Amino acid sequence: MDDPVTVPPPTAALAWWWALLLPLVLIVVAWSAAAVDAAVEARAAGRPGGLTVPAHEVTRLLVGQRRRTLAADPVLWRAGAVVLPVAAVLAAVVIPLGTRPVADLGVGVVWFNAMEVLAWAAVWMAGWGPNSVLSLVGGYRFVAQGLAYELPHMFAIITAALGAQSLRVGDIIAAQQDLWFVVIMPVAFVVFLVSAAAMAFWGPFDAPVAGDLAGGAASELSGVDRLLFLGGRWLLLTAAAAMAVPLFLGGGAGPLLPAWAWVLVKTLLVLAVLVWARRRFPTIRMDRWSEISWMVLVPLTVAQALVVSIVVLAQGGL
Amino acid sequence: MVVTFWVLALAAVVFGFGVFRLNSMAQVTFSLLASFLAVAGLVLLLGLGYLGVVIVLMMVIEMVIMAIFMIMYMMNPAGLMPMAMYHNKPGAMTISVGTFVLLATGILLVDWPQRTGAPAPDPTFALGRALMGEQMLTMMTLGITLFATIVATVVLSTGRGRYDRLGDDLDARSADDPLGGGVGR
């Protein structure tokens, strides 16, 4: 960081065909998390097995018929279901799967944020499309939730970028060689996890698709649309968990194992925390969550960003 | 590169036109969003990564919020009935097509100057430098003005102030709010 106007380093991305593999990698990770989640649920209910539930569900939804509703808006309805998994995969292109990402963008952190925010549009469209009141309420709930989580989320990821003085995900990993950012900025890390769950409308933030709305935004989705929507939600959760690794957990750094294995292990650990949190905490209401977010999380993350920027300046940053 | 440009340019215009052709406020909003996303792609083609991605980020958030407000304020409240985006159809058509033709002719006929400077090695960094350097005063003024506007709008539009919440002497132990909130004030 001696010369502030350094030319960006030559591209450090994976070969182009990794772009085709990336969705598969995401699906495999999300699938295993979903299988474990289903097994935990089966165990809690006193049933054996559960590991094969995702396979059953996918098969059932693939052959399932589309539900039709009166005066639906099919364009937005279908678009909502398709956008969710696409957004998750696009967000994941900047995450290093080891040492290198699929696309090494200079503004990687902003790209990740811009792609995951497509979930706003996706859930609202899916809620609007079927012309069904419970579904519509679910869509609106997600926008209220989004307005609450987005600012703390942005502050959390920008704090990591601030610590590395770069928006490039690779630089953020490089800046953590001595000390992981989770140690320097624990508040940002926790807020990132909380907002990641809220972004994927994952419990305790699953009010947009909660049972009190008979499934909310997903209530009228069936067949392939439902598979895309709920699968896309798992992919989004996986992508967000995977992004916590380069931002706060030192990327692929670790002893003995190769970088890709460490990324995988750390991602699965973060996913396990998120899956555990859903079972541990009850769904939080929108009005409560909004106030907690604006009154507690926003000031906390701003203070965290301030502390980090003072440290960066004291160390002779820009 | 050229193909991408034309695809994005065409998409921007077609979706922009869709704003006036579609008859559901929700579809209109997302057509406008699609048009903006195509424009963001064009900005990315110019090599301005940060600006392009920020356009995507801002426009998605903005358009989803916009959809809610447009549906809330439009003539049929549920927003599911057909509606028209046209008002004063011949006049609006004349003005918009006329403006387009005028600008397009201008673009084609103007003798564009040769480029003299060179782009910054890192446009994102140059942008940050400009905003936090020479343009600092402008940006700070803008920020404070926007913030003051938001506060003033909320103060003017809210039906309940602090005296309603905390009593005439502002000494109530807990606020009298219609909704609970999560912090327990």
XYZ file of C-alpha atoms in Angstrom:
503
model
C 0.000 0.000 0.000
C 2.977 2.353 -0.391
C 1.916 3.600 -3.791
C -1.834 4.291 -3.559
C -2.420 4.285 -7.315
C -1.160 0.765 -7.921
C -2.195 -0.904 -11.128
C -4.484 -3.851 -10.310
C -2.567 -7.121 -10.446
C -3.045 -9.346 -13.496
C -6.130 -11.457 -13.400
C -6.015 -14.240 -10.844
C -9.217 -16.002 -11.790
C -9.882 -19.683 -12.399
C -10.185 -21.019 -15.935
C -13.419 -20.070 -17.709
C -14.977 -23.514 -17.470
C -15.147 -23.092 -13.707
C -18.073 -20.782 -14.404
C -19.971 -23.912 -15.495
C -18.818 -25.895 -12.473
C -19.623 -23.186 -9.922
C -23.399 -23.831 -9.852
C -22.691 -27.550 -9.339
C -20.262 -26.833 -6.488
C -22.829 -24.558 -4.829
C -25.579 -27.144 -5.283
C -23.450 -29.940 -3.780
C -22.579 -27.856 -0.703
C -26.160 -26.632 -0.275
C -27.482 -30.167 -0.837
C -25.288 -31.638 1.886
C -26.311 -28.873 4.290
C -29.973 -29.501 3.453
C -29.490 -33.248 3.978
C -27.923 -32.730 7.396
C -30.667 -30.249 8.281
C -33.328 -32.788 7.297
C -31.556 -35.505 9.294
C -31.490 -33.264 12.381
C -35.182 -32.582 11.907
C -35.986 -36.283 11.533
C -34.006 -37.030 14.673
C -35.818 -34.318 16.609
C -39.115 -35.803 15.470
C -37.990 -39.287 16.485
C -37.861 -40.654 12.948
C -34.897 -42.556 11.522
C -32.914 -41.306 8.521
C -33.734 -38.004 6.888
C -30.539 -37.723 4.827
C -32.437 -38.617 1.656
C -35.159 -35.996 2.163
C -33.610 -33.454 -0.271
C -33.479 -36.109 -3.012
C -37.121 -37.023 -2.416
C -38.187 -33.395 -2.357
C -36.311 -32.509 -5.552
C -37.800 -35.499 -7.368
C -41.284 -34.712 -6.098
C -41.056 -31.058 -7.125
C -39.538 -31.863 -10.526
C -42.547 -33.968 -11.514
C -45.080 -31.807 -9.678
C -47.660 -29.784 -11.549
C -47.762 -26.016 -11.559
C -50.482 -24.522 -9.451
C -52.678 -22.035 -11.269
C -54.320 -19.095 -9.557
C -56.933 -16.663 -10.769
C -55.636 -13.506 -12.497
C -52.020 -14.348 -11.702
C -49.081 -12.372 -13.101
C -47.161 -15.314 -14.593
C -44.234 -13.232 -15.875
C -43.257 -11.792 -12.488
C -44.211 -14.991 -10.686
C -41.869 -17.199 -12.735
C -39.187 -14.518 -12.830
C -39.192 -14.366 -9.039
C -38.497 -18.078 -8.776
C -35.763 -18.029 -11.441
C -33.944 -14.916 -10.204
C -33.210 -16.332 -6.744
C -30.836 -19.188 -7.729
C -29.323 -17.073 -10.524
C -28.555 -14.292 -8.037
C -26.924 -16.793 -5.671
C -24.649 -18.193 -8.386
C -23.750 -14.713 -9.686
C -22.918 -13.568 -6.154
C -20.671 -16.606 -5.711
C -18.451 -15.858 -8.729
C -16.229 -13.553 -6.668
C -15.729 -16.050 -3.814
C -12.308 -17.749 -4.033
C -12.818 -21.538 -4.185
C -9.381 -22.036 -2.715
C -6.979 -19.309 -3.718
C -8.737 -18.034 -6.840
C -12.334 -17.032 -7.621
C -14.242 -17.694 -10.852
C -14.127 -13.961 -11.659
C -11.481 -11.802 -10.032
C -13.287 -8.460 -10.005
C -11.667 -5.299 -8.673
C -14.992 -4.387 -7.079
C -15.775 -7.919 -5.896
C -17.333 -6.933 -2.576
C -19.742 -4.492 -4.239
C -20.561 -7.098 -6.896
C -21.457 -9.645 -4.227
C -23.704 -7.105 -2.533
C -25.367 -6.069 -5.800
C -26.130 -9.671 -6.790
C -27.491 -10.800 -3.436
C -29.786 -7.764 -3.324
C -31.573 -9.255 -6.359
C -33.265 -11.434 -3.739
C -35.371 -8.382 -2.847
C -36.836 -8.287 -6.318
C -37.113 -12.087 -6.496
C -39.080 -12.593 -3.289
C -41.327 -9.608 -3.914
C -42.102 -10.795 -7.453
C -42.764 -14.343 -6.250
C -45.071 -12.939 -3.598
C -46.864 -10.626 -6.003
C -47.247 -13.031 -8.911
C -49.929 -15.494 -7.824
C -52.511 -12.822 -6.863
C -52.877 -14.445 -3.481
C -53.100 -12.473 -0.273
C -50.860 -14.590 1.969
C -48.239 -14.751 -0.727
C -48.404 -10.974 -1.193
C -48.015 -10.320 2.527
C -44.942 -12.544 2.489
C -43.421 -10.533 -0.354
C -44.018 -7.262 1.476
C -42.585 -8.700 4.671
C -39.354 -9.469 2.868
C -39.003 -5.885 1.651
C -39.504 -4.646 5.237
C -36.913 -7.177 6.357
C -34.588 -6.090 3.579
C -34.806 -2.445 4.604
C -33.841 -3.542 8.108
C -30.934 -5.866 7.301
C -29.386 -4.152 4.291
C -27.657 -1.218 5.997
C -25.992 -3.233 8.789
C -25.061 -5.796 6.115
C -23.427 -3.163 3.902
C -21.545 -1.684 6.850
C -20.342 -5.150 7.867
C -18.912 -6.092 4.470
C -17.514 -2.629 3.833
C -15.686 -2.839 7.179
C -13.841 -5.898 5.885
C -12.997 -4.007 2.689
C -11.874 -1.073 4.811
C -9.546 -3.283 6.828
C -7.883 -4.455 3.612
C -8.227 -1.066 1.862
C -9.497 -2.870 -1.199
C -12.782 -3.978 -2.703
C -11.060 -6.995 -4.291
C -11.856 -10.186 -2.408
C -8.342 -11.534 -3.024
C -6.784 -8.465 -1.375
C -9.072 -8.871 1.630
C -7.778 -12.435 2.088
C -4.186 -11.262 1.666
C -4.705 -8.631 4.375
C -5.654 -11.389 6.834
C -2.366 -13.273 6.602
C -1.334 -12.243 10.113
C -4.692 -11.924 11.821
C -8.161 -12.959 10.655
C -10.653 -10.124 10.439
C -13.020 -11.994 12.732
C -10.590 -11.076 15.541
C -10.207 -7.429 14.548
C -13.876 -6.816 13.713
C -16.031 -9.329 15.613
C -19.119 -7.090 15.514
C -18.983 -6.896 11.715
C -18.647 -10.701 11.538
C -21.642 -11.363 13.766
C -23.747 -8.749 11.951
C -22.730 -10.335 8.629
C -23.964 -13.731 9.793
C -27.226 -12.264 11.106
C -27.847 -10.314 7.911
C -26.872 -13.301 5.768
C -29.635 -15.290 7.443
C -32.047 -12.383 6.950
C -31.055 -12.090 3.295
C -31.834 -15.759 2.668
C -35.053 -15.344 4.739
C -33.628 -18.080 6.886
C -34.767 -18.619 10.449
C -35.128 -16.677 12.745
C -35.792 -14.305 9.849
C -38.138 -16.583 7.924
C -41.229 -14.450 8.511
C -41.624 -13.853 4.708
C -42.224 -17.600 4.224
C -43.419 -18.394 7.723
C -46.130 -20.794 8.783
C -48.434 -18.040 10.037
C -48.867 -17.067 6.358
C -49.179 -20.696 5.240
C -45.796 -20.375 3.555
C -45.956 -16.654 2.684
C -44.164 -15.731 -0.536
C -43.719 -19.441 -1.323
C -47.273 -20.446 -0.447
C -48.604 -20.705 -4.005
C -45.386 -21.946 -5.602
C -45.392 -25.556 -6.721
C -43.460 -27.912 -8.950
C -40.331 -26.593 -10.629
C -41.012 -23.032 -9.512
C -41.023 -24.100 -5.887
C -37.842 -26.091 -6.433
C -36.108 -23.051 -7.944
C -37.343 -20.736 -5.202
C -36.573 -22.898 -2.169
C -33.433 -24.327 -3.779
C -32.363 -20.792 -4.644
C -32.831 -19.885 -1.013
C -30.443 -22.681 0.008
C -27.961 -21.537 -2.650
C -28.194 -17.952 -1.416
C -27.581 -19.081 2.148
C -24.607 -21.160 0.981
C -23.148 -18.284 -1.037
C -23.502 -15.919 1.924
C -21.882 -18.443 4.262
C -19.072 -18.973 1.752
C -18.528 -15.201 1.513
C -17.962 -15.011 5.285
C -14.832 -17.142 4.741
C -12.823 -14.675 2.569
C -14.227 -11.623 4.372
C -13.607 -12.609 7.975
C -12.109 -16.106 8.296
C -8.873 -15.766 6.340
C -10.052 -17.466 3.130
C -8.214 -20.712 2.402
C -5.571 -20.153 5.103
C -4.987 -23.070 7.464
C -2.498 -25.819 8.307
C -2.037 -29.175 6.534
C -5.055 -29.128 4.219
C -4.993 -27.384 0.815
C -6.723 -24.005 0.433
C -9.866 -25.375 -1.248
C -10.412 -27.839 1.579
C -10.151 -25.098 4.182
C -12.612 -22.930 2.272
C -14.993 -25.890 2.198
C -14.526 -26.705 5.887
C -15.011 -23.090 6.980
C -18.044 -22.658 4.717
C -19.643 -25.785 6.146
C -18.939 -24.571 9.688
C -20.588 -21.192 8.995
C -23.516 -23.012 7.347
C -23.800 -25.257 10.398
C -24.034 -22.187 12.644
C -26.796 -20.738 10.450
C -28.697 -24.035 10.350
C -28.342 -24.356 14.124
C -29.554 -20.782 14.666
C -32.760 -21.504 12.777
C -33.579 -24.382 15.137
C -32.452 -22.494 18.233
C -34.322 -19.185 17.814
C -38.000 -18.545 17.086
C -39.100 -16.432 14.118
C -38.757 -12.738 14.868
C -41.524 -10.318 13.921
C -40.881 -7.578 11.350
C -41.626 -4.663 13.680
C -39.271 -6.013 16.337
C -36.519 -6.878 13.928
C -36.675 -3.477 12.197
C -36.229 -1.613 15.444
C -33.422 -3.855 16.665
C -31.694 -3.475 13.327
C -31.957 0.317 13.130
C -31.474 1.122 16.802
C -28.800 -1.436 17.689
C -27.111 -2.982 14.658
C -26.646 0.178 12.562
C -24.912 2.168 15.362
C -22.837 -0.905 16.289
C -21.625 -1.468 12.740
C -20.885 2.234 12.225
C -18.843 2.235 15.431
C -17.045 -0.918 14.242
C -16.234 0.702 10.915
C -14.964 3.793 12.755
C -12.656 1.733 14.971
C -11.279 -0.173 11.992
C -10.686 3.013 9.988
C -8.837 4.617 12.925
C -6.648 1.514 13.203
C -6.000 1.607 9.445
C -5.062 5.307 9.621
C -2.869 4.747 12.684
C -1.010 1.988 10.821
C -0.215 4.473 8.083
C -2.938 3.555 5.616
C -4.112 5.960 2.941
C -17.878 -6.181 -27.219
C -19.824 -4.583 -30.054
C -22.449 -7.322 -29.915
C -22.818 -6.907 -26.143
C -23.185 -3.170 -26.611
C -26.023 -3.529 -29.112
C -27.797 -6.212 -27.115
C -27.677 -4.086 -23.967
C -28.585 -0.889 -25.800
C -31.554 -2.575 -27.450
C -32.635 -4.137 -24.138
C -32.442 -0.747 -22.417
C -34.685 0.860 -25.038
C -37.139 -2.053 -25.313
C -37.624 -2.393 -21.555
C -37.824 1.391 -21.276
C -40.613 1.358 -23.853
C -42.223 -1.479 -21.938
C -42.803 0.975 -19.098
C -45.453 2.610 -21.278
C -46.795 -0.494 -22.983
C -47.394 -2.779 -19.994
C -50.606 -2.426 -18.061
C -49.637 -3.575 -14.583
C -47.809 -1.249 -12.242
C -45.694 -4.118 -10.908
C -44.596 -5.161 -14.404
C -43.939 -1.528 -15.310
C -41.610 -1.138 -12.327
C -39.619 -4.238 -13.133
C -39.474 -3.311 -16.813
C -37.880 -0.036 -15.749
C -35.526 -2.005 -13.505
C -34.531 -4.251 -16.436
C -33.856 -1.137 -18.506
C -31.626 0.270 -15.753
C -29.776 -3.038 -15.456
C -29.040 -2.912 -19.189
C -27.684 0.623 -18.714
C -25.543 -0.666 -15.830
C -24.165 -3.251 -18.260
C -23.287 -0.453 -20.691
C -21.474 1.413 -17.899
C -19.558 -1.799 -17.145
C -18.612 -1.996 -20.827
C -17.025 1.444 -20.462
C -14.662 -0.112 -17.919
C -16.257 1.641 -14.970
C -16.702 -1.421 -12.765
C -17.647 0.332 -9.554
C -20.211 2.684 -11.082
C -21.822 -0.130 -13.085
C -22.166 -2.470 -10.119
C -23.391 0.325 -7.847
C -26.107 1.150 -10.416
C -27.285 -2.471 -10.158
C -27.230 -2.330 -6.365
C -29.030 0.992 -6.049
C -31.574 0.389 -8.788
C -32.713 -3.021 -7.496
C -33.303 -1.632 -4.005
C -34.825 1.556 -5.363
C -37.184 -0.117 -7.820
C -38.512 -2.628 -5.270
C -39.298 0.234 -2.886
C -40.649 2.231 -5.818
C -42.994 -0.646 -6.745
C -44.500 -0.511 -3.280
C -45.050 3.246 -3.418
C -46.345 3.285 -6.992
C -48.853 0.542 -6.230
C -49.818 2.340 -3.022
C -50.514 5.655 -4.746
C -51.922 4.509 -8.072
C -55.517 4.898 -9.138
C -56.568 1.328 -8.445
C -55.231 0.356 -5.071
C -54.758 -3.355 -5.504
C -52.800 -2.762 -8.681
C -53.941 -5.974 -10.270
C -56.465 -4.415 -12.646
C -55.291 -3.317 -16.083
C -54.271 0.304 -16.328
C -52.690 2.648 -18.834
C -49.459 4.524 -18.401
C -50.433 6.946 -21.180
C -51.710 10.402 -20.452
C -52.069 12.967 -23.222
C -51.050 10.262 -25.675
C -50.369 12.274 -28.894
C -48.563 15.088 -27.042
C -46.401 12.745 -24.987
C -45.564 10.663 -28.072
C -44.570 13.730 -30.066
C -42.364 15.092 -27.317
C -40.623 11.813 -26.499
C -40.060 10.638 -30.071
C -39.033 14.197 -31.039
C -36.494 14.364 -28.210
C -35.114 10.948 -29.143
C -34.734 11.890 -32.816
C -33.148 15.238 -31.909
C -30.608 13.671 -29.536
C -29.851 10.783 -31.917
C -29.252 13.174 -34.828
C -27.050 15.282 -32.584
C -24.977 12.261 -31.593
C -24.535 11.211 -35.224
C -23.834 14.675 -36.666
C -21.582 16.233 -34.012
C -17.894 16.275 -34.836
C -16.636 14.492 -31.729
C -13.217 15.655 -30.472
C -10.300 13.264 -30.206
C -9.553 11.921 -26.736
C -6.653 13.777 -25.127
C -6.287 12.393 -21.599
C -5.744 8.799 -20.544
C -8.051 6.864 -18.189
C -6.885 6.446 -14.624
C -5.221 3.069 -13.972
C -7.906 2.291 -11.378
C -11.144 4.208 -12.092
C -12.655 3.160 -8.740
C -9.727 4.667 -6.871
C -9.831 7.820 -9.013
C -13.538 8.180 -8.276
C -12.979 7.806 -4.531
C -10.129 10.306 -4.700
C -12.306 12.838 -6.512
C -15.272 12.377 -4.153
C -13.200 12.500 -0.978
C -10.714 15.066 -2.303
C -11.599 18.013 -4.512
C -15.345 17.280 -4.370
C -15.436 16.669 -0.629
C -17.293 19.921 0.131
C -19.893 19.214 -2.575
C -20.472 15.700 -1.326
C -20.705 16.705 2.319
C -23.181 19.485 1.470
C -25.180 17.036 -0.635
C -25.187 14.440 2.111
C -26.289 16.869 4.823
C -28.974 18.341 2.534
C -30.355 14.899 1.700
C -30.323 13.869 5.333
C -32.035 17.108 6.396
C -34.673 16.524 3.714
C -35.355 13.022 4.984
C -35.639 14.179 8.593
C -37.859 17.123 7.626
C -40.132 14.907 5.508
C -40.548 12.395 8.307
C -41.226 15.154 10.857
C -43.816 16.765 8.584
C -45.544 13.523 7.624
C -45.645 11.664 10.923
C -48.846 11.910 12.892
C -47.147 11.200 16.179
C -44.292 13.158 17.682
C -42.270 12.700 20.856
C -44.971 14.402 22.977
C -47.474 11.763 21.875
C -44.996 9.043 22.738
C -43.574 10.323 26.002
C -46.217 12.711 27.379
C -46.327 16.520 27.589
C -43.302 16.697 29.846
C -41.452 13.939 27.992
C -41.167 12.073 31.272
C -43.175 8.907 30.624
C -41.330 5.803 31.752
C -42.072 3.892 28.572
C -43.184 5.235 25.193
C -46.832 4.862 24.180
C -46.389 3.273 20.743
C -48.984 1.547 18.565
C -46.402 -1.111 17.678
C -44.134 -2.847 20.127
C -40.749 -2.544 18.511
C -37.883 -4.808 19.467
C -35.713 -2.707 21.757
C -38.340 -2.290 24.445
C -38.256 1.499 24.739
